[in-house]
Tab-separated table of C-alpha atoms in Angstrom:
chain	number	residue	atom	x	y	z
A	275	UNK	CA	20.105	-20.712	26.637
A	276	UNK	CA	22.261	-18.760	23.791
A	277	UNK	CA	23.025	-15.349	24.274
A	278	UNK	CA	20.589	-14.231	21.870
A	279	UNK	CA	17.629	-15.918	23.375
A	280	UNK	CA	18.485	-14.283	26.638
A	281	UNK	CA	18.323	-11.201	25.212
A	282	UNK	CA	14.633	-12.082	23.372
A	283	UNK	CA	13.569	-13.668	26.811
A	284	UNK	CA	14.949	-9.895	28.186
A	285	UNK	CA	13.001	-7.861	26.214
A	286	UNK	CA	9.963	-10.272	26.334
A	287	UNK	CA	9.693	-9.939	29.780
A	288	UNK	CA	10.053	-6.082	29.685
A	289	UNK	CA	7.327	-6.254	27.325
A	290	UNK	CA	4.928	-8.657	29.296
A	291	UNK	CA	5.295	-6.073	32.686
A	292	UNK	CA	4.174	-3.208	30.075
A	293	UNK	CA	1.110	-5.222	29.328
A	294	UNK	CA	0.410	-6.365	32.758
A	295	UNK	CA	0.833	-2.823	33.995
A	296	UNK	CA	-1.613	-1.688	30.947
A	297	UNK	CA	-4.280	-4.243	31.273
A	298	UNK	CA	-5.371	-3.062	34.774
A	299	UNK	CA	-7.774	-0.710	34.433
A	300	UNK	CA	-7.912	0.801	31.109
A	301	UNK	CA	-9.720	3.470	29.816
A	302	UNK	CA	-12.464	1.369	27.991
A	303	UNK	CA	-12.392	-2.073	28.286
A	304	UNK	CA	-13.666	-3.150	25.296
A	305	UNK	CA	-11.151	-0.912	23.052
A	306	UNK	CA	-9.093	-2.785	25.356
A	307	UNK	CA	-9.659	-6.092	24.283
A	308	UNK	CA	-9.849	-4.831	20.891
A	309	UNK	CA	-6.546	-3.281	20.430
A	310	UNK	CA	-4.954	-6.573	21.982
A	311	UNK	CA	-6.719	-8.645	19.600
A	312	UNK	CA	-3.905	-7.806	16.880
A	313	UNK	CA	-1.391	-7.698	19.475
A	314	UNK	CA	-1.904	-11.116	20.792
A	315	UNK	CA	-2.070	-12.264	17.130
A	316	UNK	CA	1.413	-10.442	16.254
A	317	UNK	CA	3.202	-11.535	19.391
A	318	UNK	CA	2.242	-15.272	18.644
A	319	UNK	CA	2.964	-15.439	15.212
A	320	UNK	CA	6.385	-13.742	16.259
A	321	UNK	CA	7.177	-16.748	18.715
A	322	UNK	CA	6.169	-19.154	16.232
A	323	UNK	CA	8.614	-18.527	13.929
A	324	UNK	CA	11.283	-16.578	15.764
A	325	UNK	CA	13.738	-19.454	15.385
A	326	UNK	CA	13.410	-19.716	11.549
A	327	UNK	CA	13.335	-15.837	10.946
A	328	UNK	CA	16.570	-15.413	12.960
A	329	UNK	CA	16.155	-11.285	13.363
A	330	UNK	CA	18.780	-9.448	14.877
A	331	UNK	CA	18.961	-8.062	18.351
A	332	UNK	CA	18.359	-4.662	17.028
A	333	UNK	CA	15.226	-6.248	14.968
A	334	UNK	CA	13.600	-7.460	17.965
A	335	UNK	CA	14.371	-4.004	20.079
A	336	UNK	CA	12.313	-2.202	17.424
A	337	UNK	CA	9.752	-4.730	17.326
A	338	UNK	CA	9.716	-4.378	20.958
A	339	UNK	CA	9.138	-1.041	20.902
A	340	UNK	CA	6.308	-0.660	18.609
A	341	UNK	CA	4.719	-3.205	20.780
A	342	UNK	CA	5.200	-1.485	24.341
A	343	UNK	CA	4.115	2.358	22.068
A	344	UNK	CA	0.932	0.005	21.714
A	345	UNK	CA	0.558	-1.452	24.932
A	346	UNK	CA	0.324	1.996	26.140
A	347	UNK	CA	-2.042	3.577	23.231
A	348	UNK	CA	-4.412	0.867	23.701
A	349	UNK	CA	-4.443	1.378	27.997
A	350	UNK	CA	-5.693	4.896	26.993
A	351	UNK	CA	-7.582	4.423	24.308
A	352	UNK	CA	-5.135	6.312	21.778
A	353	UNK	CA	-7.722	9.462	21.865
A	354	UNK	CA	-7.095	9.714	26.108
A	355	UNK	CA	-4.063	9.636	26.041
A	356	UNK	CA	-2.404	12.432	28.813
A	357	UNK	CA	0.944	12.854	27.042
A	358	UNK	CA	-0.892	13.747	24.166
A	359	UNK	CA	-3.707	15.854	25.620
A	360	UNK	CA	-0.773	17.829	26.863
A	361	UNK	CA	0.480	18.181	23.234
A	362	UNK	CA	-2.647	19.381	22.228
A	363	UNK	CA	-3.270	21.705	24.705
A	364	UNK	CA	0.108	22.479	24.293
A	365	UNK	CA	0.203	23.508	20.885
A	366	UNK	CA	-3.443	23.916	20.032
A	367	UNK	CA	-4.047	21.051	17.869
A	368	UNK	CA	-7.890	19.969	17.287
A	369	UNK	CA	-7.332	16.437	18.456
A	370	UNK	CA	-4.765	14.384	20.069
A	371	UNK	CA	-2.308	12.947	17.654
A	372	UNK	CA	-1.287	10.227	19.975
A	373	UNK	CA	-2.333	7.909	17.273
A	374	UNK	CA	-0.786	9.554	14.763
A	375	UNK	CA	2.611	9.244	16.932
A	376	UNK	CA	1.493	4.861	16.765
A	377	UNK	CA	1.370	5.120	13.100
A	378	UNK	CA	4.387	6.586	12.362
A	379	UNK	CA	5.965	4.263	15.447
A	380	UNK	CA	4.780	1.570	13.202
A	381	UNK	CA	6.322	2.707	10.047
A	382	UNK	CA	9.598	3.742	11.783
A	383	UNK	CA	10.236	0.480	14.178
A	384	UNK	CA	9.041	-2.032	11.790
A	385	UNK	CA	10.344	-1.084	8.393
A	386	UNK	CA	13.694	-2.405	10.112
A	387	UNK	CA	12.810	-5.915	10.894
A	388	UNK	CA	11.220	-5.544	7.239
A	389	UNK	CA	14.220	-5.115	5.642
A	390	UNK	CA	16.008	-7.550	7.339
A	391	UNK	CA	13.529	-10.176	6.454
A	392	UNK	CA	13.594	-9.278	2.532
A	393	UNK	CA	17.517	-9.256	2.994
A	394	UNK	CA	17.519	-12.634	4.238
A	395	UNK	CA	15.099	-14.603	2.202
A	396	UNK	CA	13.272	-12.847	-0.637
A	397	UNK	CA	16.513	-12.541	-2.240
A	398	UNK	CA	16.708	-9.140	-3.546
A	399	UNK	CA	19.413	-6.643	-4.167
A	400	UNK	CA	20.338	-3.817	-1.976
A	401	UNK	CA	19.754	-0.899	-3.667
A	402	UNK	CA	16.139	-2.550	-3.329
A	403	UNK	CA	16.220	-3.159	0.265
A	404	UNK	CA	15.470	0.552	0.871
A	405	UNK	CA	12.478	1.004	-1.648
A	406	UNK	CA	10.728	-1.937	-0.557
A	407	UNK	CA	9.724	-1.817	3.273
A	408	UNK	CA	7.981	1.517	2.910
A	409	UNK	CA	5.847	0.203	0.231
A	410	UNK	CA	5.499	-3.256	2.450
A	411	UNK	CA	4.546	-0.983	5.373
A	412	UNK	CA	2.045	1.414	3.444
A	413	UNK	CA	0.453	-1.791	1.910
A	414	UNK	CA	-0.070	-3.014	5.547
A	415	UNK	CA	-1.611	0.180	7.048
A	416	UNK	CA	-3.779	0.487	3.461
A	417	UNK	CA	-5.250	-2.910	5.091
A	418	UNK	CA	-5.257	-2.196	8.563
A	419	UNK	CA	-7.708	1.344	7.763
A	420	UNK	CA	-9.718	-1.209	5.374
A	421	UNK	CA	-9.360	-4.070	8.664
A	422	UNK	CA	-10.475	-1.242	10.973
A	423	UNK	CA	-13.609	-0.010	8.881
A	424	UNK	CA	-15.256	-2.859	7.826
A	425	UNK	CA	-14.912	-3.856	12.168
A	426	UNK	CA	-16.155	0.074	12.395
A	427	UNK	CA	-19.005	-0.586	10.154
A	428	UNK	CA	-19.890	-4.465	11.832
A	429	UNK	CA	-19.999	-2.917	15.625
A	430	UNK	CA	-20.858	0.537	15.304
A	431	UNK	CA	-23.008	0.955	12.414
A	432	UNK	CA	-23.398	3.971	11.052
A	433	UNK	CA	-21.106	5.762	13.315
A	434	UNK	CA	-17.955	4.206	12.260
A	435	UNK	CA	-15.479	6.927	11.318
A	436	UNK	CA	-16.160	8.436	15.187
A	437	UNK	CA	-15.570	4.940	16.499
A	438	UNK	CA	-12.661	4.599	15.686
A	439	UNK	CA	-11.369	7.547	17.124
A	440	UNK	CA	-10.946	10.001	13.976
A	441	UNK	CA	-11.477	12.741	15.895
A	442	UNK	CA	-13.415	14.227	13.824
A	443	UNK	CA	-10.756	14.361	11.018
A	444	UNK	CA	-12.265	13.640	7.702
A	445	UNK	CA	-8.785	12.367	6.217
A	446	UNK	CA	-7.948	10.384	9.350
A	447	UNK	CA	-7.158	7.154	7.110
A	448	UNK	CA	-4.985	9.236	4.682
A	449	UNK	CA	-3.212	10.692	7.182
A	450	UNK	CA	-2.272	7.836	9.332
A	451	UNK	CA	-1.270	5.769	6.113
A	452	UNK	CA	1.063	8.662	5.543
A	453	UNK	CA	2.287	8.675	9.066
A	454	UNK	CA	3.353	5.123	8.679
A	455	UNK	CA	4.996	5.671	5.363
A	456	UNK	CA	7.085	8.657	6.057
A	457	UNK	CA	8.148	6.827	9.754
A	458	UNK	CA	9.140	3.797	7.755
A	459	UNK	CA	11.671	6.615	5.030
A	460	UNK	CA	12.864	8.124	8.142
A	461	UNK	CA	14.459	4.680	9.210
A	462	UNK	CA	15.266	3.986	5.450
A	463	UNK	CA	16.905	7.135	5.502
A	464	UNK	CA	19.112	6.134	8.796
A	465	UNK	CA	19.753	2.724	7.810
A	466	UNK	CA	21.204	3.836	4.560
A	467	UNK	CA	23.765	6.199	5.943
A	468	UNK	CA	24.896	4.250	8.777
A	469	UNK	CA	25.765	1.430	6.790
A	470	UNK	CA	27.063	3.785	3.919
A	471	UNK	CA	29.648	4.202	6.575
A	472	UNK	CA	30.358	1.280	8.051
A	473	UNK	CA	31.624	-2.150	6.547
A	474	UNK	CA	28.808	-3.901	4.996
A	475	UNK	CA	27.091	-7.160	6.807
B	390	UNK	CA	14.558	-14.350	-18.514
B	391	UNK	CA	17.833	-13.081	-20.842
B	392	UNK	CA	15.871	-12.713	-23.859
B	393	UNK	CA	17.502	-10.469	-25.938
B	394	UNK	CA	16.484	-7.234	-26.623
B	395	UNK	CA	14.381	-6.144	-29.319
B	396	UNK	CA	14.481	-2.320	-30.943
B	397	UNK	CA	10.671	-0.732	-31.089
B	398	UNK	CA	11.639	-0.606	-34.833
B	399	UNK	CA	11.616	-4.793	-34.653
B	400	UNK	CA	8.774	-4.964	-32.220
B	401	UNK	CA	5.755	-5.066	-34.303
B	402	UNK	CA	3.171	-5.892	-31.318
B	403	UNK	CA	4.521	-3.265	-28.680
B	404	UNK	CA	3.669	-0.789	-32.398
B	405	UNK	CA	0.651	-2.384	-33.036
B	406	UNK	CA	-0.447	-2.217	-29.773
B	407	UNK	CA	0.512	1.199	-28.896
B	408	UNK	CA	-0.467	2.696	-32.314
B	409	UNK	CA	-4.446	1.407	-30.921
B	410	UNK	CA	-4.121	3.157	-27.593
B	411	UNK	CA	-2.488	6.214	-29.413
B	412	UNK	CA	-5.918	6.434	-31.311
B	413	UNK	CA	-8.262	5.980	-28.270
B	414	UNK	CA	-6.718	8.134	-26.267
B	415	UNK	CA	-6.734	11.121	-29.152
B	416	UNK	CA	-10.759	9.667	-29.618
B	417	UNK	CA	-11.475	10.652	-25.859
B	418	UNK	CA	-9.103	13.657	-25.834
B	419	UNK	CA	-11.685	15.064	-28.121
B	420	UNK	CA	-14.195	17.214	-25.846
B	421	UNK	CA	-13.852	15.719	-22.681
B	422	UNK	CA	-17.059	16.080	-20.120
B	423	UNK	CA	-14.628	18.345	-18.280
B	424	UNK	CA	-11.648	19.752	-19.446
B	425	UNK	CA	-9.930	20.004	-16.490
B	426	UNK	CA	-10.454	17.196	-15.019
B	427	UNK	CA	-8.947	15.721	-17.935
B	428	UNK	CA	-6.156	17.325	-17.414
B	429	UNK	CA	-5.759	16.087	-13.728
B	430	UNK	CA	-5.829	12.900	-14.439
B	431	UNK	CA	-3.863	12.786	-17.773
B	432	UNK	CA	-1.092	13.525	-15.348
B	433	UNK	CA	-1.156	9.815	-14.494
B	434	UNK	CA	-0.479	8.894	-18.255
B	435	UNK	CA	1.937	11.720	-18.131
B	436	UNK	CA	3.623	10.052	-15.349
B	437	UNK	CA	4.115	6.314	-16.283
B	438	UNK	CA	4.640	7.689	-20.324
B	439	UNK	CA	7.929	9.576	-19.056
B	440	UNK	CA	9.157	6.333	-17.129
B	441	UNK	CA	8.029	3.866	-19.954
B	442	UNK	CA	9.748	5.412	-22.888
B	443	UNK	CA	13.219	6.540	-21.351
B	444	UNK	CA	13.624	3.278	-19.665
B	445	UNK	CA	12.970	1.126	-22.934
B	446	UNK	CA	16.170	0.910	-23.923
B	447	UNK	CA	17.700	0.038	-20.605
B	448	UNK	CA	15.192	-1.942	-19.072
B	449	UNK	CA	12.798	-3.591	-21.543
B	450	UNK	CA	9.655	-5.179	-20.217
B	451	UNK	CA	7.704	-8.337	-21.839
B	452	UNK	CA	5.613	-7.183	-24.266
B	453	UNK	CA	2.665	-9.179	-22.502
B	454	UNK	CA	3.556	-6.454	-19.160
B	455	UNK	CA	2.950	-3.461	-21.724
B	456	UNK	CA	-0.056	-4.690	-23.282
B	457	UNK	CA	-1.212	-4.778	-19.564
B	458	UNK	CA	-0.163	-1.385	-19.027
B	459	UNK	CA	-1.945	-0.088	-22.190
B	460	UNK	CA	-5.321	-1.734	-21.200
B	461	UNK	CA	-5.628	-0.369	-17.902
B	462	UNK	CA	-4.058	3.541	-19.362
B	463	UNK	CA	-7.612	2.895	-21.891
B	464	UNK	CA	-9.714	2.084	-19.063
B	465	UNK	CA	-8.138	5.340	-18.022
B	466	UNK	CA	-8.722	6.816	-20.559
B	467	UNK	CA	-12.649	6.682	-20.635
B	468	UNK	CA	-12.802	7.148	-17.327
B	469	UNK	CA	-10.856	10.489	-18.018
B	470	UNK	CA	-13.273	11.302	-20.679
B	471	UNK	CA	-16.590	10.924	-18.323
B	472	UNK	CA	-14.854	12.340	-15.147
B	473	UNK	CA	-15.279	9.254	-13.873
B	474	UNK	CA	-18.386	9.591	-12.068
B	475	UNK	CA	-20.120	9.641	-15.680
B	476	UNK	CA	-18.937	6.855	-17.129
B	477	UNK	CA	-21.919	5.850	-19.461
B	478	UNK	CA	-20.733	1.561	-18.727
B	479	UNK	CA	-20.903	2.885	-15.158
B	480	UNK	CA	-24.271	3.505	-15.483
B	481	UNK	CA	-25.291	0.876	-17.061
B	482	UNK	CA	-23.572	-1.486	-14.066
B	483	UNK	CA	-25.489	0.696	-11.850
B	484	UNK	CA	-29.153	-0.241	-13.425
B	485	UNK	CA	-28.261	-3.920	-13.940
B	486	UNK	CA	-26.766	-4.124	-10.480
B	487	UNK	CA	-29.293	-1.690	-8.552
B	488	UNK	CA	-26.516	-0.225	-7.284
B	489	UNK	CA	-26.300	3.713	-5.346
B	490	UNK	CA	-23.821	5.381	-7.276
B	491	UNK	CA	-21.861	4.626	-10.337
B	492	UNK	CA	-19.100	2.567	-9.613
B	493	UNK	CA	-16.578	2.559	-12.636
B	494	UNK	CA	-13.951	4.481	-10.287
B	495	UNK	CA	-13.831	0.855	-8.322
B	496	UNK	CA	-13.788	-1.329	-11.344
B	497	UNK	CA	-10.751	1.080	-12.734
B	498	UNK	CA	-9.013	0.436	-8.877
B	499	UNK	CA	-10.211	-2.900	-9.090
B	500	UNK	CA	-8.392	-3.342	-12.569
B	501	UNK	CA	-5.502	-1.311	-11.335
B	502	UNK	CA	-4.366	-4.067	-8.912
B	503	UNK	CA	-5.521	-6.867	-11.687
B	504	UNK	CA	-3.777	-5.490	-14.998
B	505	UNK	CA	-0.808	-4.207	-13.063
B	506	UNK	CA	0.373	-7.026	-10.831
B	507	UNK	CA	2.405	-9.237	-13.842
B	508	UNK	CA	4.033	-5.880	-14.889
B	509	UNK	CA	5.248	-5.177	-11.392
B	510	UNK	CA	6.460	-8.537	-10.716
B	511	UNK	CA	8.159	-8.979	-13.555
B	512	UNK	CA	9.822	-5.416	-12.487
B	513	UNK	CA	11.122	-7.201	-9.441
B	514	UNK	CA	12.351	-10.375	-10.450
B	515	UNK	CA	14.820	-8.799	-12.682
B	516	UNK	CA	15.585	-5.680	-11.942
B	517	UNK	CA	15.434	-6.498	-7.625
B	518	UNK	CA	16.470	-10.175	-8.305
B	519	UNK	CA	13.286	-11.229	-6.018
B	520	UNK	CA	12.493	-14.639	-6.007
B	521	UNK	CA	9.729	-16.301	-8.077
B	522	UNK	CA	8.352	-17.819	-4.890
B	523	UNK	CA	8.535	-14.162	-3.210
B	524	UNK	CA	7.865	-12.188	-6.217
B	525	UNK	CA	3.834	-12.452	-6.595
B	526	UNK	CA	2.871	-11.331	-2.911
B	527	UNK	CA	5.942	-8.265	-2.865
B	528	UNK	CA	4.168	-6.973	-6.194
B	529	UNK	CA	1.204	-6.793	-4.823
B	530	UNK	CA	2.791	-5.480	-1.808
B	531	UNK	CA	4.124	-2.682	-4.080
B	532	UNK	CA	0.091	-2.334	-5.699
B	533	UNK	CA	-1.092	-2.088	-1.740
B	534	UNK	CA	1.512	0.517	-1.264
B	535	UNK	CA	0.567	2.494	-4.828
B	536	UNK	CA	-2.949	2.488	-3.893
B	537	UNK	CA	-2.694	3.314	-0.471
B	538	UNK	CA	-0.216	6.226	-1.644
B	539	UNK	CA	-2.837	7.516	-4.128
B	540	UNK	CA	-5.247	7.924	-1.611
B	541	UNK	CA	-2.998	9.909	0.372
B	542	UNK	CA	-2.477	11.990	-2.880
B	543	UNK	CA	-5.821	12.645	-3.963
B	544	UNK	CA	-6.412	13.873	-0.123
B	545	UNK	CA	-3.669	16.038	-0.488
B	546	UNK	CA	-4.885	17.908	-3.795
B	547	UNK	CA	-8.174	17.965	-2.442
B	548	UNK	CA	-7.488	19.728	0.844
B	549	UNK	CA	-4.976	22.203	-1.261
B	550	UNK	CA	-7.397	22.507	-3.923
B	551	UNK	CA	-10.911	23.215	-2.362
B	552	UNK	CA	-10.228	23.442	1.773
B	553	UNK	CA	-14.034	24.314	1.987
B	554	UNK	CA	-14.935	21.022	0.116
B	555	UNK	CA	-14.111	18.516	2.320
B	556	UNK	CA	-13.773	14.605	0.633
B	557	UNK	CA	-16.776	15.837	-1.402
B	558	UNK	CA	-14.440	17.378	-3.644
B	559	UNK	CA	-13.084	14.162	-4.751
B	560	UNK	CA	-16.376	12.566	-5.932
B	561	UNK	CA	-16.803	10.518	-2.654
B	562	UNK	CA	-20.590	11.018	-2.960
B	563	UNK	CA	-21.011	10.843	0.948
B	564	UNK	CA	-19.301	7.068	0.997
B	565	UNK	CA	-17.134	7.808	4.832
B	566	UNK	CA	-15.553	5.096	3.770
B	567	UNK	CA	-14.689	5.470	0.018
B	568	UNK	CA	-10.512	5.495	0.675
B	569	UNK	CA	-10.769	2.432	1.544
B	570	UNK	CA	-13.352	0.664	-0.847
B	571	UNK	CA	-10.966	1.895	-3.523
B	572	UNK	CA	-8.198	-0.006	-1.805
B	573	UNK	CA	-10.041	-2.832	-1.275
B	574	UNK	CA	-10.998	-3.295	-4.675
B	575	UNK	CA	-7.273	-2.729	-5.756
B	576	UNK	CA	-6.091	-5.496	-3.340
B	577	UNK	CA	-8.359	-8.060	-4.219
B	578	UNK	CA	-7.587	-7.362	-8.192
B	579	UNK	CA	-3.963	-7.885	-6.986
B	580	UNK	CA	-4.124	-10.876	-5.030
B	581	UNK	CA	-6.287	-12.588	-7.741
B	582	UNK	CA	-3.154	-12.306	-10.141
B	583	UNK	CA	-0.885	-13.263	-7.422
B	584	UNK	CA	-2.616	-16.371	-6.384
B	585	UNK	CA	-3.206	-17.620	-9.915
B	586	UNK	CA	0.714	-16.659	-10.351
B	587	UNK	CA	1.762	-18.699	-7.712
B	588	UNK	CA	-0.446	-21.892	-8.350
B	589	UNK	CA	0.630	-21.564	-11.926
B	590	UNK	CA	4.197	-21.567	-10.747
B	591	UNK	CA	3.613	-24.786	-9.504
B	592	UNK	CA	3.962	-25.915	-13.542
B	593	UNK	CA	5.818	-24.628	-16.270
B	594	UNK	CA	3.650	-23.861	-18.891
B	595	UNK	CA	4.823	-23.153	-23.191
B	596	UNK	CA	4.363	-19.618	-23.325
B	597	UNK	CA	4.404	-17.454	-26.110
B	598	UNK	CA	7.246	-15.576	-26.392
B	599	UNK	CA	5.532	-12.154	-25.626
B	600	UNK	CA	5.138	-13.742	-22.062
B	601	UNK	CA	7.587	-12.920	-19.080
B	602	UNK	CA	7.073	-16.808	-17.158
């Protein structure tokens, strides 16, 4: 086993005790299963093709890290979750913005791995490598809110924006799209000055 | 894809072509159903306009990529005109189809994605150097992104514009799920393009010379 594959099997492992820890007794079951549908999908297209998408270490941290933020939001259902009840409470928001947190881990963590995969095969220049993962990432969670209504409207009819845990905010899917886009500048923003510095990979 | 450049003086389609929009848009700038409205979303034109004309000389697209560009700014263009909600060929979709409300709004985010995907691609295969294998799918990546993003927009005006309002304000006529009907239609108009692009890649076909292949 190379060094590298240690560290995947590492962080793999880490990842699977998360989801073992998560899948015993959460909040509502069938969220549950739902939430780990994409999950289950992600994590296997991810070891299908690990070997030919040769990410970095620091790729598959991130990626690693969206997925445990997830493993947790789905346990608690996003909406239930205590750490962000306690935020709310906290600071007197209207709803908990757990989800809001997941969104913008999404944009933030994965616009890395993004990047690096453009870098590597698409073939375009750098001064492009910064523009396009935030678009890549807001054209993903533009068709994860359409993914998530149309599964809104097919189980809960009627009722869908409620379902899904909006929280009774009107502009829910506008404002977890932008979530996801500004996390994915923020780590635009980063990658561009550290490697301003330092010499050039 | 180094074709040399050509000065607007030289390019008699790009005149032609923009001289025609030129008049339709003055035509519908006449009396608009709501003045401003019209305003609101001449912005848009506004927008891509002071892109398009300052980067002509640097970075000159196909002329088949502005044609594009000029037929979705007309479909615009009306839309402007009616508010969009009033679009007379709306209506007339809307008894022929049985349909609730009018629906030109979708065919213009429909067409958005559609008209706009060879312009964008084009965009990044020479100025990002993507590939032509990559190219299709990250311009309609870029379309997803647009669309999504003017969603987020139009959310944003309407909660600083009428608070009280709600998504009524932006025409949503009690769809919950209009955001994302409009992106819908925009994707699909993209990844029509992009598929077509990407089987046609397949063979290389004579093009005129307007074309970017």
């Amino acid at each position: 086993m190379s060094r590298q594959n240690k560290f995947i099997a590492v962080l793999f492992a880490l990842c699977a005790v998360f989801w073992v820890l998560a899948a015993i007794h959460p909040f509502d079951r069938q969220a549950w299963l739902l939430e780990n549908i994409l999950l289950v999908l992600f994590v296997l297209a991810l070891s299908l093709t690990y070997r030919r998408l040769q990410l970095s270490n620091a790729s598959h941290i991130f990626i690693a890290l969206f997925v445990i933020l997830h493993i947790i939001g789905a346990h608690y259902t996003y909406a239930k979750m205590p750490l962000g009840l306690w935020a709310k409470h906290f600071f007197g928001f209207s709803r908990n913005h757990l989800d809001r947190i997941a969104h913008f881990g999404f944009g933030f963590f994965l616009a890395f791995p993004v990047r690096e995969l453009l870098l590597r095969f698409s073939g375009i220049q750098r001064a492009w490598s910064f523009r396009l993962p935030p678009a890549i990432i807001l054209a993903i969670s533009g068709f994860f809110e359409i993914l998530e209504s149309i599964v809104a409207e097919t189980v809960a009819p009627g009722k869908g924006v409620e379902w899904l845990g909006g929280q009774g905010d009107e502009w829910d899917a506008q404002n977890d799209m932008l979530a996801a886009l500004l996390g994915a500048f923020v780590m635009m923003a980063a990658v561009r000055l550290i490697t301003r510095k330092g010499t050039q990979r | 894809m180094n074709r040399s450049r050509e000065r607007f003086i030289d390019n008699r389609f790009l005149q032609l072509a923009l001289g025609c929009y030129v008049i339709f848009w003055i035509a519908l700038a006449i009396r608009p159903l709501d003045r401003s409205d019209w305003f609101l979303e001449n912005l848009l034109v506004l927008a891509t306009v002071s892109v398009l004309i300052p980067t002509y000389r640097r970075f000159q697209l196909s002329n088949l990529s502005y044609a594009l560009i000029l037929v979705f700014l007309a479909f615009h263009a009306v839309g402007a005109h009616y508010t969009y909600a009033k679009v007379p060929a709306g209506f007339w979709l809307m008894d022929w189809l049985h349909l609730k409300r009018n629906h030109y709004d979708r065919v213009i985010h429909f067409a958005f994605g559609l008209l706009l995907l060879y312009p964008v691609r084009e965009l990044l295969i020479r100025s990002a150097g993507a590939k032509r294998s990559w190219a299709p799918w990250l311009a309609a990546a870029v379309l997803w992104a647009l669309s999504s993003f003017f969603e987020i927009l139009e959310a944003i005006i309407a909660q600083i514009v009428r608070p009280d309002l709600g998504t009524a304000y932006l025409g949503t006529q009690g769809d919950v799920w209009d955001a994302q009907k409009d992106m819908a239609a925009a994707f699909i108009g993209a990844i029509i393009v992009a598929l077509w692009l990407m089987l046609r890649q397949r063979h290389t076909m004579p093009w005129s010379k307007a074309a970017f292949v």
